mmCIF file of C-alpha atoms in Angstrom:
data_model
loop_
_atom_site.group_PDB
_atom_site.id
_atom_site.type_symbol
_atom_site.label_atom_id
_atom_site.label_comp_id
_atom_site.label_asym_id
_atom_site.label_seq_id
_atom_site.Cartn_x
_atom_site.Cartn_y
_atom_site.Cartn_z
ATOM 1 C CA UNK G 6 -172.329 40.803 -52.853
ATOM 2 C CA UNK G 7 -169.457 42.705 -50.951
ATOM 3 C CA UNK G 8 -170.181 46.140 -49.857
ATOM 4 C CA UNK G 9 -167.447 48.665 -50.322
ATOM 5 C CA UNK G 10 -165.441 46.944 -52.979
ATOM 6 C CA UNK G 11 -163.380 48.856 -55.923
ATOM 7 C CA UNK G 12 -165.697 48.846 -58.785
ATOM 8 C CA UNK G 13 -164.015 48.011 -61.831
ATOM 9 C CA UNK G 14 -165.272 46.380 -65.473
ATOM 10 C CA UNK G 15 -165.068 42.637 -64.447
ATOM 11 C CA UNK G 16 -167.241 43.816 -61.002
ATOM 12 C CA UNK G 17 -169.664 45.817 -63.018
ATOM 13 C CA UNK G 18 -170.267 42.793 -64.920
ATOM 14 C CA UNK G 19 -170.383 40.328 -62.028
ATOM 15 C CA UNK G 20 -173.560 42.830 -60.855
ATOM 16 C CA UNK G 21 -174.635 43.054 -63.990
ATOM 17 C CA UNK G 22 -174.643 38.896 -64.306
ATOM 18 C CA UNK G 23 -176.901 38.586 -60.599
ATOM 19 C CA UNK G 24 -179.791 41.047 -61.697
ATOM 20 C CA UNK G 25 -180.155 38.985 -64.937
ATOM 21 C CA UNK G 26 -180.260 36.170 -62.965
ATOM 22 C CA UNK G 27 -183.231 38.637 -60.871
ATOM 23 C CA UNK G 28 -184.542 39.234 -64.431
ATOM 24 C CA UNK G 29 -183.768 42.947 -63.913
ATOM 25 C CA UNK G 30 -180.488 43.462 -66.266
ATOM 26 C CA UNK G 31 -182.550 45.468 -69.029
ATOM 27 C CA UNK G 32 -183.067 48.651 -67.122
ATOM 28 C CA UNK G 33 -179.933 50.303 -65.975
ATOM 29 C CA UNK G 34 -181.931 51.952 -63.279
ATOM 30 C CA UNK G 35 -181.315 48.650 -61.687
ATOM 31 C CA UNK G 36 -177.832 48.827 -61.289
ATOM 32 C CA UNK G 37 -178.008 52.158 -60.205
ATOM 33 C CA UNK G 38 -179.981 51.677 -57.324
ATOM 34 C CA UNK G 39 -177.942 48.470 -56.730
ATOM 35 C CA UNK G 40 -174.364 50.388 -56.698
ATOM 36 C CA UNK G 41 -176.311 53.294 -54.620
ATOM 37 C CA UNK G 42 -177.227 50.743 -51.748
ATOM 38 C CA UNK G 43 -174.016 48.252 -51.897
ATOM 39 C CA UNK G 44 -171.170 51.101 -52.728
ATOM 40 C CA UNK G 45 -172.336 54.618 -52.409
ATOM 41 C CA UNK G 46 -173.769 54.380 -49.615
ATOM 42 C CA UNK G 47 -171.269 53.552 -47.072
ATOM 43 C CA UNK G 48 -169.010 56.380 -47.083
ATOM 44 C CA UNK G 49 -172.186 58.605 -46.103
ATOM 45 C CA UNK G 50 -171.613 59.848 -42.525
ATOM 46 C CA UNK G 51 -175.308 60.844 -41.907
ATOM 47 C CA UNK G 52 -176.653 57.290 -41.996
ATOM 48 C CA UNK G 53 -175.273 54.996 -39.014
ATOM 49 C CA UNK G 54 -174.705 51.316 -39.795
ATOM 50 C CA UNK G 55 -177.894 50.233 -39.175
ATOM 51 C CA UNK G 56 -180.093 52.616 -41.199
ATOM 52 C CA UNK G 57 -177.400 51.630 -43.713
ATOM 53 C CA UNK G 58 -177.845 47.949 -43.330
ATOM 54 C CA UNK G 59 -181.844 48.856 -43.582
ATOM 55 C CA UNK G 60 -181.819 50.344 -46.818
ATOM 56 C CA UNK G 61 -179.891 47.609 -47.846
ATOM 57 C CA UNK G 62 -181.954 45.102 -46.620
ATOM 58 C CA UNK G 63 -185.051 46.771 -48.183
ATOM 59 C CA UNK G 64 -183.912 46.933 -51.781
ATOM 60 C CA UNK G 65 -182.281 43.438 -51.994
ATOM 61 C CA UNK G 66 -185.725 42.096 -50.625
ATOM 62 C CA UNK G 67 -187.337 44.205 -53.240
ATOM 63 C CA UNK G 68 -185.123 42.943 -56.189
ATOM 64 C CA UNK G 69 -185.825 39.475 -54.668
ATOM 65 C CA UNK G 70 -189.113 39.545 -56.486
ATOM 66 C CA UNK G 71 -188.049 39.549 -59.381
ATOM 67 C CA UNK G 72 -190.072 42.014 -60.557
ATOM 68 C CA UNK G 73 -188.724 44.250 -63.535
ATOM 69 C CA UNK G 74 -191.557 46.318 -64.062
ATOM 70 C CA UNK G 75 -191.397 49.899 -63.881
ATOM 71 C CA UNK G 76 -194.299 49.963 -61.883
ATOM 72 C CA UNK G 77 -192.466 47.809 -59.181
ATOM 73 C CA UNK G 78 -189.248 50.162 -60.201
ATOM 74 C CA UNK G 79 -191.301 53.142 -58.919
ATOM 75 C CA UNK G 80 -192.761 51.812 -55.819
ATOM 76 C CA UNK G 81 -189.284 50.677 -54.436
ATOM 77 C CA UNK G 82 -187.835 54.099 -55.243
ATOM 78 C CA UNK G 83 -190.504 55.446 -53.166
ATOM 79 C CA UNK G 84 -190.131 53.218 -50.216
ATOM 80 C CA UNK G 85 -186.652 53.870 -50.101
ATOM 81 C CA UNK G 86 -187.056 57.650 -50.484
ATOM 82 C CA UNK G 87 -189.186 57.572 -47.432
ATOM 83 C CA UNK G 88 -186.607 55.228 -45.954
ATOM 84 C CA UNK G 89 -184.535 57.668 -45.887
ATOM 85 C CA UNK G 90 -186.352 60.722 -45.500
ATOM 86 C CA UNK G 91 -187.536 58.977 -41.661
ATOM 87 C CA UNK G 92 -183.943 58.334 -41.214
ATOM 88 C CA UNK G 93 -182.938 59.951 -37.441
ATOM 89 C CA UNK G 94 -181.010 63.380 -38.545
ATOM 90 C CA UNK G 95 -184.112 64.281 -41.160
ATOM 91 C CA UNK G 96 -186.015 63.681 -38.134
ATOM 92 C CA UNK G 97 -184.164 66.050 -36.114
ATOM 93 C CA UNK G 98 -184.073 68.712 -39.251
ATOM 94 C CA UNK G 99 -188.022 68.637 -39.565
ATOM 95 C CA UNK G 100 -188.092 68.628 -35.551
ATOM 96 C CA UNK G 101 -185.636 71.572 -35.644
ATOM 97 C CA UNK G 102 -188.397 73.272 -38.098
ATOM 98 C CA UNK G 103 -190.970 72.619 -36.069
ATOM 99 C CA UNK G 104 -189.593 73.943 -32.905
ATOM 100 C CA UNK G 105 -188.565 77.180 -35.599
ATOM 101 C CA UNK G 106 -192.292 77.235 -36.625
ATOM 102 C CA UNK G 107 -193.521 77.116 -33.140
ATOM 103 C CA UNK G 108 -191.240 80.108 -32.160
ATOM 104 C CA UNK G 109 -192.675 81.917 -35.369
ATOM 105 C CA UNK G 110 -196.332 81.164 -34.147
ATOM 106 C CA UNK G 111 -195.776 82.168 -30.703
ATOM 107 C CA UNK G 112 -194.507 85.713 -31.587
ATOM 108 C CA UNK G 113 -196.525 86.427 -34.199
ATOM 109 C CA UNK G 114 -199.401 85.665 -31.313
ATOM 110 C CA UNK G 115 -197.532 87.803 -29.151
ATOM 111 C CA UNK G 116 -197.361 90.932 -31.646
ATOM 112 C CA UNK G 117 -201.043 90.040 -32.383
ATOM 113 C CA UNK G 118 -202.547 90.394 -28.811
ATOM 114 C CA UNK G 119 -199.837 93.600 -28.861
ATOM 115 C CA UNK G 120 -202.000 95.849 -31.870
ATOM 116 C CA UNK G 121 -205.235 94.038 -30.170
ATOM 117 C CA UNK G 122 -204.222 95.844 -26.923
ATOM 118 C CA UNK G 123 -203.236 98.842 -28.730
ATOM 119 C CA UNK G 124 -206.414 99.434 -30.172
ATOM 120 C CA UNK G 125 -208.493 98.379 -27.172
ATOM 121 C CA UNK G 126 -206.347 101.054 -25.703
ATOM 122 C CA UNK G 127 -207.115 103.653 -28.071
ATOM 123 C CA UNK G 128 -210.515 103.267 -28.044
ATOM 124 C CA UNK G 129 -210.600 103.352 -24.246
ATOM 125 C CA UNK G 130 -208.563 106.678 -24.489
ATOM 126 C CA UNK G 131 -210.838 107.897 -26.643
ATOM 127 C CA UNK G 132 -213.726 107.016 -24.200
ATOM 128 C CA UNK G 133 -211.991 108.206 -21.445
ATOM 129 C CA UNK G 134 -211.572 112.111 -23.625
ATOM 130 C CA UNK G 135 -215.220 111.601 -24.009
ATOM 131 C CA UNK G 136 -215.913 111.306 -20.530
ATOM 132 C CA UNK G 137 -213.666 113.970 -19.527
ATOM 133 C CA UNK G 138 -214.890 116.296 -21.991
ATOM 134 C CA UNK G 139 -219.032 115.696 -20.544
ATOM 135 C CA UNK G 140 -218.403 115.895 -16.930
ATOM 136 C CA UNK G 141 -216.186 118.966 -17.589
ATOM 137 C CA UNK G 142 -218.633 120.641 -19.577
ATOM 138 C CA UNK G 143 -221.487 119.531 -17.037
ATOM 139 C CA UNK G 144 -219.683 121.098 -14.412
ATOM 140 C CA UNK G 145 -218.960 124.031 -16.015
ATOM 141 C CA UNK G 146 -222.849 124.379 -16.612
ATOM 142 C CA UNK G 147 -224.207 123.594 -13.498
ATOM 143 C CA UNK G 148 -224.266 127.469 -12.608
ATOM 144 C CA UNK G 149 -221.810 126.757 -9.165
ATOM 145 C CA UNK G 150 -218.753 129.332 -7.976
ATOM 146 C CA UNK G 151 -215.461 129.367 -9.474
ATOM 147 C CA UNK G 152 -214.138 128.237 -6.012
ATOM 148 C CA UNK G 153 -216.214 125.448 -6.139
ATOM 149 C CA UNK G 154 -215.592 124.739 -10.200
ATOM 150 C CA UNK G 155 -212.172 125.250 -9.951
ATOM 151 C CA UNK G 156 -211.226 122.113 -7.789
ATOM 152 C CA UNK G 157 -213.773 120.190 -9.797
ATOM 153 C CA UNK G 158 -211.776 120.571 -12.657
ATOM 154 C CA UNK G 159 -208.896 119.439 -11.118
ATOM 155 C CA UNK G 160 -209.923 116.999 -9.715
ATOM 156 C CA UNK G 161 -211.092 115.685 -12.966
ATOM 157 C CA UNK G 162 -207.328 116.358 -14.480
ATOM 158 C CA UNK G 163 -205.685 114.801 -12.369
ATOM 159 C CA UNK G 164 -207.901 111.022 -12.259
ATOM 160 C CA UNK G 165 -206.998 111.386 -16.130
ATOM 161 C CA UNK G 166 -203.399 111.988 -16.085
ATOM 162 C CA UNK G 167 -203.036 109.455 -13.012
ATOM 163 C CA UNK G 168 -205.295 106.851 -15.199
ATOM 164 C CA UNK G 169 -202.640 107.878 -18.343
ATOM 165 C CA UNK G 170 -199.485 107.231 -15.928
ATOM 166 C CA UNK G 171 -200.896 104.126 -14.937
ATOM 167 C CA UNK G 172 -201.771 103.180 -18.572
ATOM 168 C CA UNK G 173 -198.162 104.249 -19.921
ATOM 169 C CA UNK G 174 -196.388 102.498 -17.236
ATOM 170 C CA UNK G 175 -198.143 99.131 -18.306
ATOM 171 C CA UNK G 176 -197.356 99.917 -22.093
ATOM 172 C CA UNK G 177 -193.834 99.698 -20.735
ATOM 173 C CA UNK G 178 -194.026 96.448 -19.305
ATOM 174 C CA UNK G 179 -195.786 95.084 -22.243
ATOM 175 C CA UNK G 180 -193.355 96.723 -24.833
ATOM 176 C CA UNK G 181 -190.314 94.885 -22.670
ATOM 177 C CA UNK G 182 -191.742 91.757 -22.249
ATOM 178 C CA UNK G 183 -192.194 91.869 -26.943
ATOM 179 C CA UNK G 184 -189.008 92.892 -26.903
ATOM 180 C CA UNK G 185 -187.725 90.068 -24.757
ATOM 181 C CA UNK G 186 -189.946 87.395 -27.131
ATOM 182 C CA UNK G 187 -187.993 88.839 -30.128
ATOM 183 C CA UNK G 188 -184.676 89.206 -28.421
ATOM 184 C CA UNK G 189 -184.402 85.122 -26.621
ATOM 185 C CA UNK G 190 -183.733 81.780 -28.532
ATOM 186 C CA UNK G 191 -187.144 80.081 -28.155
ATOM 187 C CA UNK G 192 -185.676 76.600 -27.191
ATOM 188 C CA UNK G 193 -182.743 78.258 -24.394
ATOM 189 C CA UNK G 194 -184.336 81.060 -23.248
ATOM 190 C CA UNK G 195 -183.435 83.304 -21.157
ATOM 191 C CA UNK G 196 -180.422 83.164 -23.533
ATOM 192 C CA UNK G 197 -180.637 85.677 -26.097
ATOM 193 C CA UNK G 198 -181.104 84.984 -29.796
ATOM 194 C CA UNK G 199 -177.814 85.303 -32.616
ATOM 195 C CA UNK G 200 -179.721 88.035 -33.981
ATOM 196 C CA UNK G 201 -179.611 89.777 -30.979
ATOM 197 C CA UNK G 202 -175.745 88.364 -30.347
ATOM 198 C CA UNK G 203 -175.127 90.517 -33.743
ATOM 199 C CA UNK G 204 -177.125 93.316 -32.418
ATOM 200 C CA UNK G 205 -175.322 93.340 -29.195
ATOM 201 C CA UNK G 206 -171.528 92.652 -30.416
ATOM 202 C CA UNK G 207 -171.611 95.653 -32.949
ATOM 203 C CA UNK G 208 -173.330 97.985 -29.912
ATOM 204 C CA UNK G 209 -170.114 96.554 -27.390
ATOM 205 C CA UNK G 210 -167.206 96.614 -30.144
ATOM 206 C CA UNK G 211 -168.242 100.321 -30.727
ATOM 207 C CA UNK G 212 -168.133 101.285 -27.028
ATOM 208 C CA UNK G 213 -164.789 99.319 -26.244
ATOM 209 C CA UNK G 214 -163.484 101.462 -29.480
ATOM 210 C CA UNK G 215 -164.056 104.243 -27.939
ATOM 211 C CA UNK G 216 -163.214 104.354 -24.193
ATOM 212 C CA UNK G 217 -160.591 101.350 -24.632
ATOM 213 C CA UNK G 218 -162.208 99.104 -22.215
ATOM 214 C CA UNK G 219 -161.592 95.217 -22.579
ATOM 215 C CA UNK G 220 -163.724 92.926 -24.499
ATOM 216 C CA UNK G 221 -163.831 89.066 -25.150
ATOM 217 C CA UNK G 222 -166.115 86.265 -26.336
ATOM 218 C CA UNK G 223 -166.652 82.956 -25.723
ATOM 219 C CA UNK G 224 -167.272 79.646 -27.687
ATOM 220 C CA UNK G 225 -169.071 77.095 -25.921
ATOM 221 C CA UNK G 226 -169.655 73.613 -27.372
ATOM 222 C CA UNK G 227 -170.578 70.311 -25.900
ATOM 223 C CA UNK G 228 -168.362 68.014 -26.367
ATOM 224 C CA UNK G 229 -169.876 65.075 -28.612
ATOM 225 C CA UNK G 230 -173.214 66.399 -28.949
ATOM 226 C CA UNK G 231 -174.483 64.017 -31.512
ATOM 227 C CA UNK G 232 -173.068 60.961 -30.879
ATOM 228 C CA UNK G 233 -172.759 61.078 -26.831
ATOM 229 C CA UNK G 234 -175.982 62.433 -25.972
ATOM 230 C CA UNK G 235 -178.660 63.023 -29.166
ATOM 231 C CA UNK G 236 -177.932 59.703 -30.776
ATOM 232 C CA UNK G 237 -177.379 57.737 -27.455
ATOM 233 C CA UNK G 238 -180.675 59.397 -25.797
ATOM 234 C CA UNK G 239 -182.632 61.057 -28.304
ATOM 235 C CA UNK G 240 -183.070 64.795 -29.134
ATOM 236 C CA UNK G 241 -185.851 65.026 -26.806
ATOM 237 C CA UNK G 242 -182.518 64.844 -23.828
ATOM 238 C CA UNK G 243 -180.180 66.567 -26.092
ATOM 239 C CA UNK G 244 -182.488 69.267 -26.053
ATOM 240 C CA UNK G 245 -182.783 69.592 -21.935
ATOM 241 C CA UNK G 246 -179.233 68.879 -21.957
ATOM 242 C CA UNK G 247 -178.747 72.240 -23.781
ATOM 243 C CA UNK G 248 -181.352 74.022 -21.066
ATOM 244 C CA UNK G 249 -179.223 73.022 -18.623
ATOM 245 C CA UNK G 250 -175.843 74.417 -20.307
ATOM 246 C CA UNK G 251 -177.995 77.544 -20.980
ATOM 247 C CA UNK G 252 -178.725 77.593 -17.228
ATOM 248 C CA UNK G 253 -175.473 77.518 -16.380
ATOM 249 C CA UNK G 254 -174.062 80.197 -18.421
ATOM 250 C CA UNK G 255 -177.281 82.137 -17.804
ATOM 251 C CA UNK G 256 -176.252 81.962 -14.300
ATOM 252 C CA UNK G 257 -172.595 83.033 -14.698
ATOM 253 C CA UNK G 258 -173.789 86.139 -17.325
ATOM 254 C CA UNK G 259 -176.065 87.312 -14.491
ATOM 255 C CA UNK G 260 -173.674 87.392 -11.811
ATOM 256 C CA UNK G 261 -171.376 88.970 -14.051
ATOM 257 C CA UNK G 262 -173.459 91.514 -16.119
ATOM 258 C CA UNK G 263 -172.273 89.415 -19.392
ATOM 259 C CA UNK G 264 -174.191 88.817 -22.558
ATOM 260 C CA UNK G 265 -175.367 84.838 -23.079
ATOM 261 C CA UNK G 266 -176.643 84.083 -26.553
ATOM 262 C CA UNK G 267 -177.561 80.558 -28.521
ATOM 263 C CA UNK G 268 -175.126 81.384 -31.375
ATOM 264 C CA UNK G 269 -176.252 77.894 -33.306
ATOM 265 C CA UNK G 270 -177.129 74.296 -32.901
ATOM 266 C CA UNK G 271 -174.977 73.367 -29.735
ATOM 267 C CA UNK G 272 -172.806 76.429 -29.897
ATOM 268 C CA UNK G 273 -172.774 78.831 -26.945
ATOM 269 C CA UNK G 274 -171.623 82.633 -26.752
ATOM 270 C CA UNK G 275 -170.723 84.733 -23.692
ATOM 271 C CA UNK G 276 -169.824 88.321 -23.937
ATOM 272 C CA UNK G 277 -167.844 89.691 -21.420
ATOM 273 C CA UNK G 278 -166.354 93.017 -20.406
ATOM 274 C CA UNK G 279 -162.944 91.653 -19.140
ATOM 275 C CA UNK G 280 -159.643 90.765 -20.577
ATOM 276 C CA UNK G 281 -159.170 87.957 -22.309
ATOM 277 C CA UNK G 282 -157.218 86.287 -19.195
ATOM 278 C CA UNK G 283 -159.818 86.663 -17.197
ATOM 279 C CA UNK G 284 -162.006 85.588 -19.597
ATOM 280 C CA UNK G 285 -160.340 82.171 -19.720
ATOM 281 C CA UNK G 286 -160.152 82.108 -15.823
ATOM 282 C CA UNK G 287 -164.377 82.177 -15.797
ATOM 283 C CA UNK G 288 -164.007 79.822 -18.816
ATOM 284 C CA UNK G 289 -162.507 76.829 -17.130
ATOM 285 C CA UNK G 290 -164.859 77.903 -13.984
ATOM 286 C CA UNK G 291 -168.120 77.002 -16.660
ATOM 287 C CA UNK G 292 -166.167 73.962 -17.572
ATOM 288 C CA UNK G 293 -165.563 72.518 -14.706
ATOM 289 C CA UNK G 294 -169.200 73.871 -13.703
ATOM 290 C CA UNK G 295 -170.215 71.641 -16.472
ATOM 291 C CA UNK G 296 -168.290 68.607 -15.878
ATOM 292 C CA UNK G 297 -169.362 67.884 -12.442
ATOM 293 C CA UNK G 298 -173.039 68.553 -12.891
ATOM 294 C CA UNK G 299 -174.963 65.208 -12.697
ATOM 295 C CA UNK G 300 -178.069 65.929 -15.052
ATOM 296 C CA UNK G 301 -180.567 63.138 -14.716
ATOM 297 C CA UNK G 302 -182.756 62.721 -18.250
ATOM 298 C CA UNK G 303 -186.534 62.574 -18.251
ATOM 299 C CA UNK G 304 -186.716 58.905 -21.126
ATOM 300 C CA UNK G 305 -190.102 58.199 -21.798
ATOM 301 C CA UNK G 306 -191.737 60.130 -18.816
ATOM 302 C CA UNK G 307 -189.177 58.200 -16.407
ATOM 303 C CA UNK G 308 -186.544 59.684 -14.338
ATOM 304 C CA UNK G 309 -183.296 57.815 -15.747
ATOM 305 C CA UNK G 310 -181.326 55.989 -13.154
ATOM 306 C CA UNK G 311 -178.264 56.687 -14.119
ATOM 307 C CA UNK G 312 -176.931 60.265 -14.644
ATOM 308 C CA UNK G 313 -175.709 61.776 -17.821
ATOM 309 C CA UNK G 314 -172.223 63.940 -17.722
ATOM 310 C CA UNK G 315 -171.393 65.592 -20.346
ATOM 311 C CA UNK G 316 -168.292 68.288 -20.821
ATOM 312 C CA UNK G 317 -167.774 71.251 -23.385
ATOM 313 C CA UNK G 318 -165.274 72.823 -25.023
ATOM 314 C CA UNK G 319 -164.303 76.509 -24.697
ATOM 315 C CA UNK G 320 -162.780 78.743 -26.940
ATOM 316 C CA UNK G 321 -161.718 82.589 -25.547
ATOM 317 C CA UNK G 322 -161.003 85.579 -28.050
ATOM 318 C CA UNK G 323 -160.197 89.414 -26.480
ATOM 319 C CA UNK G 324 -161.211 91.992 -28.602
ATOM 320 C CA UNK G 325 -158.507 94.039 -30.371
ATOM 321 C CA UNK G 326 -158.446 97.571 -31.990
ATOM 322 C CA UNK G 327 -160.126 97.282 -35.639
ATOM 323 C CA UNK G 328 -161.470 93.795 -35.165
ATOM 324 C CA UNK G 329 -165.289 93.423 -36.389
ATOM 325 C CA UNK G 330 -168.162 91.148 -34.203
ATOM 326 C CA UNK G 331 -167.745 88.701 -36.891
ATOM 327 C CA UNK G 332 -163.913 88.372 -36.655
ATOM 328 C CA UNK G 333 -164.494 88.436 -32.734
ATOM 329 C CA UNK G 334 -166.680 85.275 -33.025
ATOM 330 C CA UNK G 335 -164.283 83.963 -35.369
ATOM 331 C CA UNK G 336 -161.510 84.195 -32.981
ATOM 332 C CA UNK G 337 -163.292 82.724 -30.152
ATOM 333 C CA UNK G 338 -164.263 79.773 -32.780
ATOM 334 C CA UNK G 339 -161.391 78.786 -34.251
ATOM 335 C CA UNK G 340 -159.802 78.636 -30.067
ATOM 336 C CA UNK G 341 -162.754 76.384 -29.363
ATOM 337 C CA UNK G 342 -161.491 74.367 -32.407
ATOM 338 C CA UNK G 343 -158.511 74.166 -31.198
ATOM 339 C CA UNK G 344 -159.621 72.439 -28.032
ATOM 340 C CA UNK G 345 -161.726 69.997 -30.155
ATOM 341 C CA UNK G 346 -158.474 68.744 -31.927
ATOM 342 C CA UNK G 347 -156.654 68.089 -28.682
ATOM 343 C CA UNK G 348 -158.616 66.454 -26.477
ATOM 344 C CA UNK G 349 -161.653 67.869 -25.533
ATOM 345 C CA UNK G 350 -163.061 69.113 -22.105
ATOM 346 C CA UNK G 351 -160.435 72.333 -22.064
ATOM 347 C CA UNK G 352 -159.950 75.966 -22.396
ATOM 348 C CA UNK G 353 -158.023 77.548 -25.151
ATOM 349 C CA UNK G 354 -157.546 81.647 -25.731
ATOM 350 C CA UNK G 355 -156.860 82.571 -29.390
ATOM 351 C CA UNK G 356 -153.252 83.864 -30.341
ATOM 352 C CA UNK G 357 -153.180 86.006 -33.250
ATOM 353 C CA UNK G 358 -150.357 85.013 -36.134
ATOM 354 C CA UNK G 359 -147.200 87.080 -35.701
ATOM 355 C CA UNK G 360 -147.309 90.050 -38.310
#
């Protein structure tokens, strides 16, 4: 049987003619499954050709048996449902969830031990009032001078506001480090979340409205993400590959005073309050940054011997009068685009069209 032939009437009935000769021409499930696996299949771009040639294998061994039962029916549909559910990008969506889940669980932890602390807290300020409120009253009654009372008391004042300074100032730290939890993408962190890219964008477009001050974004997106490094290595090393992008542009955004963010997937932002030409002068600085850093993957607990490189693509968009966070991002996108379609490994500004 030819894969990826025209189907027409006198093919239909060829099939038709080799699952009778299976003993499996009554049910028109049959043929289904058989045009799924032999035609339909191969335009899919999510299956490679060997999870293709898998599947394929798998149900012709199965109608092999010439088994028409709809018991046997069932149990093949089954296999090949789990076929491809294990196939590598489902893997990578339920390994994306779990990463997602694990974030959830770790700030929901985090916001837990926050009210924990909180009410520890109050019920040690409470404790503390008590305390204050005894000694005070035992000093009051224990019949001395004023001049000796008086700096009693005070004493007593200050330990508690000193002990409240001390508490408030950790409170601080403790709010700050929940915000940061909430603010960061759990997988790139320090970089901040899109959320917080949203947050940020409408905060910056606002200002730059007002006092006129320059504004541009950037697109960052490694070139052949899939099919150069997570297919090739595993998602295990596309995922440090992405740390070490994130480390880069971390790097540049704290020199700078710039906002990094993980806008999606492989997808980079940087904020910057510059024009957009000198936006696209730190751009090709990244990518060439990028291009000559030798990261070495961690396969299967081993330090590989040879070094991956890897480049990205950069797309720049300045912020003009009236234009929204989302129409920024656009901007800065469709540049990056641009630089996909034409070769990769480049820097590209966004021209508006000509009113």
């Amino acid at each position: 049987m030819r894969a990826g032939c025209q189907e027409t009437p006198c093919n239909i009935r060829n099939l038709c003619g080799e699952l009778q000769k299976l003993g499996c021409d009554q049910d028109p499930s049959w043929l289904a499954i058989l045009l799924f696996v032999r035609n339909l299949l191969r335009p899919f771009t999510i299956f490679d050709d060997s999870h293709k040639k898998k599947l394929q294998e798998y149900v012709f061994s199965e109608l092999a048996r010439r088994d028409p039962s709809a018991a046997h029916r069932a149990q093949m549909l089954a296999g090949l449902e789990q076929l491809l559910v294990d196939h590598l990008p489902m893997a990578a969506v339920k390994e994306q969830l779990a990463t997602e889940q694990a974030a959830s669980r770790s700030l929901a932890r985090s916001i837990t031990d926050f009210l924990e602390e909180t009410l520890a807290s109050e019920q040690e300020r409470s404790t503390l009032v008590g305390a204050f409120g005894r000694e005070t009253m035992d000093t009051l009654d224990g019949g001395d001078e004023p001049a000796v009372i008086i700096p009693r008391l005070r004493q007593l004042v200050v330990g508690m506001l000193a002990h409240y300074r001390e508490e408030a100032q950790a409170w601080e730290r403790k709010v700050q480090q929940l915000e940061k939890v909430i603010q960061v993408d759990p997988l790139l962190a320090p970089l901040h979340n899109r959320r917080s890219l949203e947050d940020h964008l409408c905060g910056a477009i606002a200002r730059a409205e007002i006092s006129g001050e320059p504004l541009a974004a950037m697109m960052i997106d490694v070139d052949n993400f899939k099919t150069a490094i997570n297919d090739a290595f595993g998602h295990v090393v596309g995922d440090d590959v992405l740390r070490t992008l994130a480390k880069i542009i971390d790097a540049h955004a704290t020199r700078h005073g710039w906002f990094a963010a993980r806008f999606g997937g492989d997808e980079l932002v940087l904020v910057c309050n510059i024009p957009g030409s000198q936006a696209q002068f730190h751009a090709d600085a990244i990518r060439l940054a990028v291009q000559h850093y030798e990261f070495v993957p961690r396969i299967e607990g081993r330090l590989s011997e040879k070094p991956v490189r890897f480049t990205v693509s950069i797309g720049v968009a300045e912020h003009v009068s009236g234009m929204s966070a989302a129409e920024l991002i656009g901007a800065a996108d469709a540049a990056m685009y641009q630089v996909k379609t034409s070769g990769r490994n480049n820097v590209a500004q966004f021209e508006p069209s000509p009113a």
